[in-house]
CSV table of C-alpha atoms and ligand atoms in Angstrom, one decimal:
chain,number,residue,atom,x,y,z
A,1,MET,CA,-211.2,71.8,-98.0
A,2,SER,CA,-210.6,68.3,-99.3
A,3,ASP,CA,-207.2,66.6,-99.0
A,4,LEU,CA,-205.2,66.6,-102.3
A,5,LEU,CA,-201.8,65.2,-101.2
A,6,THR,CA,-200.9,63.2,-98.2
A,7,LEU,CA,-197.4,62.0,-97.2
A,8,ARG,CA,-197.4,59.4,-94.4
A,9,ASN,CA,-194.1,58.5,-92.7
A,10,VAL,CA,-192.1,59.1,-95.9
A,11,THR,CA,-188.4,58.2,-95.6
A,12,LYS,CA,-185.7,58.5,-98.2
A,13,ARG,CA,-182.3,57.1,-97.6
A,14,PHE,CA,-179.2,57.6,-99.8
A,15,GLY,CA,-176.9,54.9,-98.6
A,16,GLY,CA,-176.3,55.7,-94.9
A,17,LEU,CA,-177.8,59.2,-95.2
A,18,VAL,CA,-181.4,59.8,-94.2
A,19,ALA,CA,-182.4,62.7,-96.5
A,20,VAL,CA,-186.1,62.6,-95.6
A,21,ASN,CA,-187.0,61.1,-92.2
A,22,GLU,CA,-190.6,59.9,-91.5
A,23,VAL,CA,-192.2,63.0,-93.0
A,24,SER,CA,-196.0,63.3,-92.8
A,25,PHE,CA,-198.2,66.1,-93.9
A,26,THR,CA,-201.3,66.8,-96.0
A,27,LEU,CA,-202.0,69.5,-98.5
A,28,GLY,CA,-205.6,70.6,-99.0
A,29,ALA,CA,-207.0,71.3,-102.5
A,30,GLY,CA,-206.4,75.0,-103.3
A,31,GLU,CA,-203.8,75.6,-100.6
A,32,VAL,CA,-200.5,77.5,-101.2
A,33,VAL,CA,-198.0,76.1,-98.8
A,34,GLY,CA,-194.3,76.9,-98.4
A,35,LEU,CA,-191.6,74.3,-97.6
A,36,LEU,CA,-188.6,75.9,-95.8
A,37,GLY,CA,-185.5,74.7,-94.2
A,38,PRO,CA,-181.7,75.1,-94.3
A,39,ASN,CA,-179.7,73.8,-97.2
A,40,GLY,CA,-179.5,70.0,-97.2
A,41,SER,CA,-182.6,69.6,-95.1
A,42,GLY,CA,-184.3,67.4,-97.7
A,43,LYS,CA,-186.6,69.9,-99.4
A,44,SER,CA,-185.7,69.0,-103.0
A,45,THR,CA,-185.8,65.4,-102.1
A,46,VAL,CA,-189.4,65.8,-100.9
A,47,MET,CA,-190.3,67.4,-104.2
A,48,ASN,CA,-188.6,64.6,-106.1
A,49,LEU,CA,-190.5,62.0,-104.1
A,50,ILE,CA,-193.8,63.6,-104.8
A,51,SER,CA,-193.1,64.0,-108.5
A,52,GLY,CA,-191.8,60.5,-108.7
A,53,GLU,CA,-188.2,61.4,-109.8
A,54,LEU,CA,-187.1,59.4,-106.8
A,55,PRO,CA,-188.8,56.4,-105.1
A,56,ALA,CA,-189.3,56.6,-101.4
A,57,THR,CA,-187.5,54.1,-99.2
A,58,SER,CA,-190.6,53.7,-97.0
A,59,GLY,CA,-193.9,55.4,-96.3
A,60,SER,CA,-196.8,56.3,-98.6
A,61,ILE,CA,-197.8,59.2,-100.8
A,62,THR,CA,-201.4,59.6,-101.8
A,63,PHE,CA,-202.5,62.1,-104.5
A,64,ASP,CA,-206.2,62.8,-105.2
A,65,GLY,CA,-207.1,59.3,-103.9
A,66,THR,CA,-204.3,57.4,-105.7
A,67,ASP,CA,-201.3,55.8,-104.1
A,68,ILE,CA,-198.6,57.4,-106.3
A,69,GLY,CA,-195.6,56.0,-104.4
A,70,PRO,CA,-194.9,53.2,-106.9
A,71,LEU,CA,-195.6,55.3,-110.0
A,72,PRO,CA,-193.0,56.8,-112.5
A,73,PRO,CA,-192.9,60.5,-113.1
A,74,HIS,CA,-194.9,60.5,-116.3
A,75,ARG,CA,-197.8,58.7,-114.7
A,76,ILE,CA,-197.8,61.1,-111.8
A,77,ALA,CA,-197.7,64.0,-114.2
A,78,LYS,CA,-200.7,62.6,-115.9
A,79,LEU,CA,-202.6,62.5,-112.6
A,80,GLY,CA,-202.1,66.3,-112.3
A,81,ILE,CA,-198.8,67.1,-110.7
A,82,SER,CA,-196.4,69.5,-112.4
A,83,ARG,CA,-193.1,70.9,-111.2
A,84,THR,CA,-190.2,73.2,-111.9
A,85,PHE,CA,-186.7,72.2,-111.0
A,86,GLN,CA,-184.2,74.0,-108.8
A,87,LEU,CA,-181.9,74.4,-111.8
A,88,VAL,CA,-183.6,75.6,-115.0
A,89,ARG,CA,-184.0,72.6,-117.4
A,90,LEU,CA,-185.0,73.7,-120.8
A,91,ALA,CA,-184.4,71.8,-124.1
A,92,GLU,CA,-182.0,74.3,-125.8
A,93,SER,CA,-182.6,72.8,-129.3
A,94,LEU,CA,-186.3,73.5,-129.1
A,95,SER,CA,-188.2,76.8,-129.4
A,96,VAL,CA,-189.8,78.3,-126.3
A,97,ARG,CA,-193.2,77.1,-127.5
A,98,ASP,CA,-192.0,73.5,-128.1
A,99,ASN,CA,-190.6,73.4,-124.6
A,100,VAL,CA,-194.0,74.1,-123.3
A,101,ILE,CA,-195.8,71.8,-125.8
A,102,MET,CA,-193.6,68.8,-124.8
A,103,PRO,CA,-195.3,67.9,-121.5
A,104,LEU,CA,-198.7,68.3,-123.1
A,105,ALA,CA,-198.1,65.0,-125.0
A,106,PHE,CA,-198.0,63.4,-121.6
A,107,ALA,CA,-201.1,65.2,-120.2
A,108,SER,CA,-204.4,63.5,-119.7
A,109,PRO,CA,-206.0,63.6,-122.2
A,110,HIS,CA,-203.1,64.0,-124.6
A,111,VAL,CA,-203.0,67.3,-126.4
A,112,TRP,CA,-201.5,67.5,-129.9
A,113,GLY,CA,-201.1,69.7,-132.9
A,114,ARG,CA,-202.8,73.0,-133.2
A,115,LYS,CA,-204.6,72.6,-129.9
A,116,ALA,CA,-201.3,72.0,-128.1
A,117,ARG,CA,-199.9,75.1,-129.8
A,118,ARG,CA,-202.8,77.2,-128.6
A,119,ARG,CA,-202.5,75.8,-125.1
A,120,ALA,CA,-198.8,76.5,-125.0
A,121,ASP,CA,-199.2,80.0,-126.3
A,122,ALA,CA,-201.9,80.6,-123.6
A,123,ALA,CA,-199.6,79.4,-120.9
A,124,LEU,CA,-196.8,81.6,-122.2
A,125,GLU,CA,-199.2,84.6,-122.2
A,126,ARG,CA,-200.1,83.8,-118.6
A,127,VAL,CA,-196.5,84.0,-117.5
A,128,GLY,CA,-195.8,87.2,-119.4
A,129,LEU,CA,-194.2,85.7,-122.5
A,130,GLY,CA,-197.0,86.4,-124.9
A,131,GLY,CA,-195.7,86.3,-128.6
A,132,GLN,CA,-192.3,84.9,-127.7
A,133,GLY,CA,-193.0,81.3,-128.5
A,134,ASP,CA,-190.6,81.2,-131.5
A,135,MET,CA,-187.6,82.4,-129.5
A,136,ALA,CA,-184.8,80.0,-128.5
A,137,PRO,CA,-184.4,79.5,-124.7
A,138,ALA,CA,-180.8,80.7,-125.0
A,139,ASP,CA,-182.0,84.1,-126.3
A,140,LEU,CA,-184.0,84.7,-123.1
A,141,ASN,CA,-182.7,86.3,-120.0
A,142,TYR,CA,-182.8,84.4,-116.7
A,143,ILE,CA,-186.2,85.4,-115.4
A,144,ASP,CA,-187.7,84.7,-118.8
A,145,GLN,CA,-186.2,81.2,-118.8
A,146,LYS,CA,-187.8,80.8,-115.4
A,147,ARG,CA,-191.1,82.0,-116.9
A,148,VAL,CA,-190.8,79.3,-119.6
A,149,GLU,CA,-190.3,76.7,-117.0
A,150,LEU,CA,-193.4,77.9,-115.2
A,151,ALA,CA,-195.4,78.0,-118.5
A,152,ARG,CA,-194.3,74.4,-119.1
A,153,ALA,CA,-195.5,73.4,-115.7
A,154,ILE,CA,-198.9,75.1,-115.9
A,155,ALA,CA,-199.8,74.3,-119.5
A,156,PRO,CA,-201.1,70.8,-118.7
A,157,ASP,CA,-203.5,72.4,-116.2
A,158,PRO,CA,-202.2,70.6,-113.1
A,159,LYS,CA,-204.0,70.2,-109.8
A,160,LEU,CA,-200.8,70.5,-107.9
A,161,LEU,CA,-197.8,72.7,-108.8
A,162,LEU,CA,-194.4,72.1,-107.2
A,163,LEU,CA,-192.0,74.9,-107.3
A,164,ASP,CA,-188.4,74.3,-106.2
A,165,GLU,CA,-186.8,77.6,-105.5
A,166,TRP,CA,-188.4,79.0,-108.6
A,167,MET,CA,-187.7,82.6,-107.4
A,168,ALA,CA,-184.0,82.1,-106.5
A,169,GLY,CA,-181.6,84.4,-108.3
A,170,LEU,CA,-184.1,87.1,-109.2
A,171,ASN,CA,-183.4,90.7,-108.6
A,172,PRO,CA,-185.8,92.7,-106.4
A,173,SER,CA,-188.0,94.0,-109.2
A,174,GLU,CA,-188.1,90.6,-110.9
A,175,LEU,CA,-189.0,89.1,-107.5
A,176,ARG,CA,-192.1,91.4,-107.3
A,177,THR,CA,-193.2,90.3,-110.7
A,178,ALA,CA,-192.6,86.7,-109.7
A,179,ILE,CA,-194.6,86.9,-106.5
A,180,GLU,CA,-197.5,88.5,-108.3
A,181,LEU,CA,-197.4,85.8,-111.0
A,182,ILE,CA,-197.5,83.0,-108.4
A,183,ARG,CA,-200.2,84.8,-106.5
A,184,GLY,CA,-202.3,85.0,-109.7
A,185,LEU,CA,-201.9,81.3,-110.2
A,186,GLY,CA,-202.9,80.6,-106.6
A,187,ASP,CA,-206.0,82.7,-107.1
A,188,THR,CA,-207.1,80.4,-109.8
A,189,GLY,CA,-207.4,77.6,-107.3
A,190,ILE,CA,-204.4,75.5,-108.2
A,191,THR,CA,-202.7,73.9,-105.2
A,192,ILE,CA,-199.1,75.2,-104.9
A,193,PHE,CA,-196.3,73.7,-102.8
A,194,LEU,CA,-193.2,75.8,-103.0
A,195,VAL,CA,-189.7,75.4,-101.6
A,196,GLU,CA,-188.5,78.9,-101.0
A,197,HIS,CA,-185.7,80.7,-99.2
A,198,ILE,CA,-187.0,84.2,-99.9
A,199,MET,CA,-189.0,85.1,-96.8
A,200,GLU,CA,-190.8,88.0,-98.5
A,201,ALA,CA,-192.2,85.5,-101.0
A,202,VAL,CA,-193.1,83.0,-98.3
A,203,ARG,CA,-194.9,85.6,-96.2
A,204,GLU,CA,-196.8,87.0,-99.1
A,205,LEU,CA,-197.8,83.8,-100.8
A,206,CYS,CA,-198.1,81.1,-98.2
A,207,PRO,CA,-200.7,81.3,-95.4
A,208,ARG,CA,-199.2,78.0,-94.2
A,209,CYS,CA,-195.6,76.7,-94.2
A,210,ILE,CA,-193.8,73.5,-93.3
A,211,VAL,CA,-190.2,73.6,-92.0
A,212,ALA,CA,-187.8,70.8,-92.5
A,213,ASN,CA,-184.5,70.4,-90.7
A,214,ALA,CA,-182.1,67.5,-91.3
A,215,GLY,CA,-184.8,65.5,-93.1
A,216,SER,CA,-187.5,65.9,-90.4
A,217,VAL,CA,-190.5,68.3,-90.3
A,218,ILE,CA,-190.0,70.5,-87.3
A,219,ALA,CA,-192.9,72.8,-87.8
A,220,ASP,CA,-196.2,73.0,-89.8
A,221,GLY,CA,-198.8,75.7,-89.4
A,222,PRO,CA,-199.7,79.3,-90.0
A,223,THR,CA,-196.6,81.0,-91.5
A,224,GLU,CA,-196.1,83.8,-88.9
A,225,ALA,CA,-196.6,81.5,-86.0
A,226,VAL,CA,-194.2,78.9,-87.5
A,227,LEU,CA,-191.5,81.4,-88.3
A,228,SER,CA,-191.5,82.7,-84.7
A,229,THR,CA,-191.1,79.2,-83.0
A,230,PRO,CA,-187.8,78.7,-81.2
A,231,ASP,CA,-187.0,75.4,-83.1
A,232,VAL,CA,-187.4,77.1,-86.5
A,233,ARG,CA,-185.3,80.1,-85.5
A,234,ARG,CA,-182.6,77.8,-84.2
A,235,ALA,CA,-182.6,75.8,-87.4
A,236,TYR,CA,-181.9,78.9,-89.3
A,237,LEU,CA,-179.1,80.2,-87.1
A,238,GLY,CA,-176.0,80.7,-89.2
A,239,GLU,CA,-178.0,80.3,-92.4
A,240,ALA,CA,-178.3,84.0,-92.8
A,241,ALA,CA,-181.9,83.6,-93.6
A,242,ASP,CA,-183.9,86.7,-92.6
A,243,VAL,CA,-186.4,84.8,-90.5
B,1,ADP,N1,-179.6,61.8,-105.6
B,1,ADP,C1,-178.9,61.9,-104.4
B,1,ADP,N2,-178.0,61.1,-104.0
B,1,ADP,C2,-177.3,61.1,-102.8
B,1,ADP,N3,-177.6,62.1,-101.9
B,1,ADP,C3,-178.5,63.0,-102.2
B,1,ADP,C4,-179.2,63.0,-103.5
B,1,ADP,N4,-180.1,64.0,-103.5
B,1,ADP,C5,-179.9,64.7,-102.3
B,1,ADP,N5,-179.0,64.1,-101.6
B,1,ADP,C6,-178.6,64.5,-100.2
B,1,ADP,O1,-179.7,64.5,-99.4
B,1,ADP,C7,-179.7,65.6,-98.5
B,1,ADP,C8,-180.9,66.5,-98.8
B,1,ADP,O2,-180.7,67.1,-100.0
B,1,ADP,P1,-181.8,68.1,-100.7
B,1,ADP,O3,-183.1,67.4,-100.6
B,1,ADP,O4,-181.3,68.5,-102.0
B,1,ADP,O5,-181.8,69.3,-99.7
B,1,ADP,P2,-182.4,70.8,-99.8
B,1,ADP,O6,-183.2,70.8,-101.1
B,1,ADP,O7,-183.2,71.0,-98.6
B,1,ADP,O8,-181.2,71.7,-99.9
B,1,ADP,C9,-178.4,66.3,-98.7
B,1,ADP,O9,-177.5,65.8,-97.8
B,1,ADP,C10,-178.0,65.8,-100.1
B,1,ADP,O10,-176.6,65.8,-100.3
B,2,MG,MG1,-183.0,72.0,-102.8
């Protein structure tokens, strides 16, 4: 398996707070890896550093042979990294299809017009929203809005997909649908890095997981082995996570 993404000693400070502390790990091409940890442990910040939403304070991030540390989000997206956000972010004034088309303008190569429309409709189809491109996001229920976010992330055909608690807030049957959807994407060979609190999803989707606590990586390895280590169990005490 070739390396796709490597973080080396990445640190992010917000004033006096060290949100991410000397974090290092590598994702191999085609892996599906979970990022776990209690609230405030720096998971979303790691996602934001990889996608370029935030610059690192120090350390390096290499994606597919390129040092992406200094690059802005649209350049990083163009190299093949897509993401969803912890809170759904859809443009309410645009149709579902146009929400999915938008990032295609930044894709490499750019996709416009009828081709973009076809690509968006194919992505909507893949996430289970076939034929609903003309709807307004506000007319969709919560899981369908999450599906639009996923369609928007996969439409540019990224090499790496970052999902930040994409399954949070789903009911049990929606969760099953969501797990199968992500599994299907993983099966196509796309590399997926997902922040997730739902252990059922982590266990089913991620052969490997990385655990963060207070900004540091405290475990990285095969999921079942990682979840049974004393440090990880301690990190979750009082978090009511079903580790
Ligand atoms: N933009 C920001 N400005 C200041 N502090 C932040 C910012 N983003 C996150 N933090 C802080 O960094 C820490 C890690 O946050 P976050 O990465 O969101 O954790 P998680 O996603 O694991 O819950 C928290 O203490 C949070 O308050
Ligand atoms: Mg978070």
